[in-house]
mmCIF file of C-alpha atoms in Angstrom:
data_model
loop_
_atom_site.group_PDB
_atom_site.id
_atom_site.type_symbol
_atom_site.label_atom_id
_atom_site.label_comp_id
_atom_site.label_asym_id
_atom_site.label_seq_id
_atom_site.Cartn_x
_atom_site.Cartn_y
_atom_site.Cartn_z
ATOM 1 C CA UNK C 1 -0.139 0.142 -0.174
ATOM 2 C CA UNK C 2 1.362 3.498 -0.746
ATOM 3 C CA UNK C 3 2.158 5.873 2.428
ATOM 4 C CA UNK C 4 -0.461 8.406 3.501
ATOM 5 C CA UNK C 5 -0.484 11.740 1.352
ATOM 6 C CA UNK C 6 0.393 14.655 3.867
ATOM 7 C CA UNK C 7 -2.650 16.303 5.203
ATOM 8 C CA UNK C 8 -3.195 20.130 5.354
ATOM 9 C CA UNK C 9 -1.262 22.320 8.108
ATOM 10 C CA UNK C 10 1.410 21.210 10.753
ATOM 11 C CA UNK C 11 0.973 17.997 12.744
ATOM 12 C CA UNK C 12 -0.262 18.764 16.477
ATOM 13 C CA UNK C 13 2.540 19.044 18.834
ATOM 14 C CA UNK C 14 0.530 17.712 22.011
ATOM 15 C CA UNK C 15 -0.059 14.201 21.935
ATOM 16 C CA UNK C 16 -3.870 13.104 20.776
ATOM 17 C CA UNK C 17 -5.474 10.063 21.030
ATOM 18 C CA UNK C 18 -7.182 8.843 18.133
ATOM 19 C CA UNK C 19 -10.640 7.290 19.228
ATOM 20 C CA UNK C 20 -12.305 5.610 16.218
ATOM 21 C CA UNK C 21 -15.450 3.692 16.842
ATOM 22 C CA UNK C 22 -18.714 3.148 14.765
ATOM 23 C CA UNK C 23 -20.768 3.316 17.641
ATOM 24 C CA UNK C 24 -21.372 6.999 18.526
ATOM 25 C CA UNK C 25 -22.295 6.425 22.306
ATOM 26 C CA UNK C 26 -19.027 4.788 22.656
ATOM 27 C CA UNK C 27 -17.127 7.638 20.950
ATOM 28 C CA UNK C 28 -19.032 10.021 23.068
ATOM 29 C CA UNK C 29 -17.922 8.095 26.204
ATOM 30 C CA UNK C 30 -14.329 8.228 25.323
ATOM 31 C CA UNK C 31 -14.377 11.575 24.094
ATOM 32 C CA UNK C 32 -15.557 12.431 27.497
ATOM 33 C CA UNK C 33 -13.482 10.222 29.270
ATOM 34 C CA UNK C 34 -10.298 11.693 27.443
ATOM 35 C CA UNK C 35 -11.560 15.378 28.283
ATOM 36 C CA UNK C 36 -12.054 14.966 31.670
ATOM 37 C CA UNK C 37 -8.463 13.585 32.219
ATOM 38 C CA UNK C 38 -7.192 16.219 30.176
ATOM 39 C CA UNK C 39 -5.972 14.165 27.263
ATOM 40 C CA UNK C 40 -6.381 15.615 23.998
ATOM 41 C CA UNK C 41 -8.489 13.160 21.607
ATOM 42 C CA UNK C 42 -10.153 13.373 18.256
ATOM 43 C CA UNK C 43 -13.052 10.824 17.394
ATOM 44 C CA UNK C 44 -13.815 9.158 14.070
ATOM 45 C CA UNK C 45 -16.643 6.924 13.176
ATOM 46 C CA UNK C 46 -14.497 4.865 10.540
ATOM 47 C CA UNK C 47 -11.394 4.042 9.396
ATOM 48 C CA UNK C 48 -11.323 6.407 6.282
ATOM 49 C CA UNK C 49 -12.490 9.727 8.012
ATOM 50 C CA UNK C 50 -9.687 9.152 10.578
ATOM 51 C CA UNK C 51 -7.162 8.662 7.493
ATOM 52 C CA UNK C 52 -8.557 11.429 6.016
ATOM 53 C CA UNK C 53 -7.690 13.920 8.837
ATOM 54 C CA UNK C 54 -4.540 11.896 10.437
ATOM 55 C CA UNK C 55 -1.337 13.981 9.577
ATOM 56 C CA UNK C 56 1.687 11.781 9.442
ATOM 57 C CA UNK C 57 4.053 11.956 12.661
ATOM 58 C CA UNK C 58 1.557 13.185 14.686
ATOM 59 C CA UNK C 59 2.198 11.984 17.994
ATOM 60 C CA UNK C 60 -0.580 9.916 20.084
ATOM 61 C CA UNK C 61 -1.948 6.606 19.825
ATOM 62 C CA UNK C 62 -5.174 4.688 18.351
ATOM 63 C CA UNK C 63 -8.337 3.418 20.721
ATOM 64 C CA UNK C 64 -9.556 1.604 17.943
ATOM 65 C CA UNK C 65 -12.980 -0.696 17.305
ATOM 66 C CA UNK C 66 -12.181 -4.148 16.295
ATOM 67 C CA UNK C 67 -15.288 -4.491 13.978
ATOM 68 C CA UNK C 68 -16.214 -1.743 11.902
ATOM 69 C CA UNK C 69 -17.832 -1.580 8.734
ATOM 70 C CA UNK C 70 -15.644 -1.203 5.398
ATOM 71 C CA UNK C 71 -12.228 -0.791 7.091
ATOM 72 C CA UNK C 72 -11.951 -3.004 9.872
ATOM 73 C CA UNK C 73 -9.692 -2.230 13.160
ATOM 74 C CA UNK C 74 -7.049 -4.863 12.281
ATOM 75 C CA UNK C 75 -7.098 -3.747 8.318
ATOM 76 C CA UNK C 76 -6.508 -0.115 9.580
ATOM 77 C CA UNK C 77 -3.527 -1.436 11.676
ATOM 78 C CA UNK C 78 -1.764 -3.148 8.881
ATOM 79 C CA UNK C 79 -2.182 -0.213 6.716
ATOM 80 C CA UNK C 80 -0.463 2.078 9.409
ATOM 81 C CA UNK C 81 2.113 -0.520 9.785
ATOM 82 C CA UNK C 82 2.763 -1.060 5.974
ATOM 83 C CA UNK C 83 2.637 3.027 5.440
ATOM 84 C CA UNK C 84 5.591 3.120 8.264
ATOM 85 C CA UNK C 85 3.242 4.569 11.007
ATOM 86 C CA UNK C 86 4.262 3.485 14.261
ATOM 87 C CA UNK C 87 1.866 4.306 16.942
ATOM 88 C CA UNK C 88 0.513 2.366 19.978
ATOM 89 C CA UNK C 89 -2.882 0.703 19.276
ATOM 90 C CA UNK C 90 -5.646 -0.713 22.116
ATOM 91 C CA UNK C 91 -8.298 -2.130 20.136
ATOM 92 C CA UNK C 92 -12.046 -2.484 22.032
ATOM 93 C CA UNK C 93 -14.290 -5.236 20.696
ATOM 94 C CA UNK C 94 -17.960 -5.688 22.013
ATOM 95 C CA UNK C 95 -17.415 -9.696 21.327
ATOM 96 C CA UNK C 96 -14.916 -11.951 22.586
ATOM 97 C CA UNK C 97 -12.672 -13.179 19.194
ATOM 98 C CA UNK C 98 -9.788 -14.912 20.724
ATOM 99 C CA UNK C 99 -8.030 -15.223 17.451
ATOM 100 C CA UNK C 100 -8.201 -11.734 16.142
ATOM 101 C CA UNK C 101 -7.218 -10.416 19.507
ATOM 102 C CA UNK C 102 -4.229 -12.334 19.178
ATOM 103 C CA UNK C 103 -3.954 -11.108 15.440
ATOM 104 C CA UNK C 104 -3.895 -7.650 16.917
ATOM 105 C CA UNK C 105 -1.256 -8.295 19.782
ATOM 106 C CA UNK C 106 1.023 -10.049 17.471
ATOM 107 C CA UNK C 107 0.839 -6.821 15.014
ATOM 108 C CA UNK C 108 1.634 -4.480 17.706
ATOM 109 C CA UNK C 109 -1.547 -3.593 19.624
ATOM 110 C CA UNK C 110 -0.698 -2.765 23.260
ATOM 111 C CA UNK C 111 -4.066 -4.200 24.554
ATOM 112 C CA UNK C 112 -7.401 -5.649 23.832
ATOM 113 C CA UNK C 113 -10.244 -4.806 25.794
ATOM 114 C CA UNK C 114 -13.825 -5.785 25.942
ATOM 115 C CA UNK C 115 -16.806 -3.717 25.911
ATOM 116 C CA UNK C 116 -17.901 -2.652 28.282
ATOM 117 C CA UNK C 117 -14.658 -1.566 29.987
ATOM 118 C CA UNK C 118 -13.581 -0.356 33.211
ATOM 119 C CA UNK C 119 -13.032 3.944 32.886
ATOM 120 C CA UNK C 120 -10.236 3.783 34.865
ATOM 121 C CA UNK C 121 -8.602 0.841 33.144
ATOM 122 C CA UNK C 122 -8.987 2.543 29.793
ATOM 123 C CA UNK C 123 -7.441 6.112 30.937
ATOM 124 C CA UNK C 124 -4.490 4.287 32.368
ATOM 125 C CA UNK C 125 -3.841 2.612 29.126
ATOM 126 C CA UNK C 126 -4.007 5.146 26.940
ATOM 127 C CA UNK C 127 -1.489 6.973 29.575
ATOM 128 C CA UNK C 128 0.662 4.021 29.004
ATOM 129 C CA UNK C 129 0.341 4.344 25.238
ATOM 130 C CA UNK C 130 1.471 8.168 25.159
ATOM 131 C CA UNK C 131 4.449 7.488 27.396
ATOM 132 C CA UNK C 132 5.278 4.295 25.170
ATOM 133 C CA UNK C 133 4.998 6.706 21.887
ATOM 134 C CA UNK C 134 7.271 9.748 23.584
ATOM 135 C CA UNK C 135 10.007 7.081 24.382
ATOM 136 C CA UNK C 136 9.690 5.759 20.812
ATOM 137 C CA UNK C 137 9.805 9.083 19.207
ATOM 138 C CA UNK C 138 12.837 10.211 21.271
ATOM 139 C CA UNK C 139 14.396 6.902 20.507
ATOM 140 C CA UNK C 140 13.884 7.572 16.887
ATOM 141 C CA UNK C 141 14.836 11.137 17.022
ATOM 142 C CA UNK C 142 18.291 10.168 18.747
ATOM 143 C CA UNK C 143 19.226 7.411 15.846
ATOM 144 C CA UNK C 144 18.168 9.814 13.201
ATOM 145 C CA UNK C 145 20.842 12.394 15.034
ATOM 146 C CA UNK C 146 23.375 10.160 15.131
ATOM 147 C CA UNK C 147 22.852 8.592 11.299
ATOM 148 C CA UNK C 148 23.267 12.379 10.697
ATOM 149 C CA UNK C 149 26.521 13.066 12.723
ATOM 150 C CA UNK C 150 28.152 9.782 10.809
ATOM 151 C CA UNK C 151 27.261 10.964 7.795
ATOM 152 C CA UNK C 152 29.268 14.275 8.106
ATOM 153 C CA UNK C 153 32.468 12.074 8.573
ATOM 154 C CA UNK C 154 35.400 11.833 5.705
ATOM 155 C CA UNK C 155 36.198 8.851 4.208
ATOM 156 C CA UNK C 156 39.460 8.630 6.391
ATOM 157 C CA UNK C 157 37.366 9.477 9.943
ATOM 158 C CA UNK C 158 35.174 6.473 8.851
ATOM 159 C CA UNK C 159 38.194 4.314 8.637
ATOM 160 C CA UNK C 160 39.520 5.253 11.868
ATOM 161 C CA UNK C 161 35.783 4.877 13.475
ATOM 162 C CA UNK C 162 35.722 1.333 12.126
ATOM 163 C CA UNK C 163 39.381 0.288 13.450
ATOM 164 C CA UNK C 164 38.273 2.079 17.014
ATOM 165 C CA UNK C 165 35.045 -0.135 16.893
ATOM 166 C CA UNK C 166 36.855 -3.165 15.559
#
């Protein structure tokens, strides 16, 4: 699949929890929970509307319904992975589906929660996801800076560095 086209405007600086669920009452509940806990969020009724609005590089995490019409939660997770977008994911589902839960976690989901869910648990999981995302972004930025510094070395400096490492 191709990578996402850049959305207009700069990526938000504050981490955002992207709430994607086709059930309006769940979206409203999750939005209220995030607001009450001073966590920035944006809600979407389906994966396509999220993809249209998402700005690549935005910090945050996804709280994602497993079963949605059109592109399912697992399909969206796979699409983002193939596009090189690394973002923590918490899956929600109204029905237990062990094989799909296992597939979601194997593809990198942080957790899989059945509806109805414990409000405190979901808020704590979101906070954990935001911490993980911040740490991963810092690690990627550090690696990028190291690579940029290495790229400035002359051929002779590289040879010396390789011998020092050896």
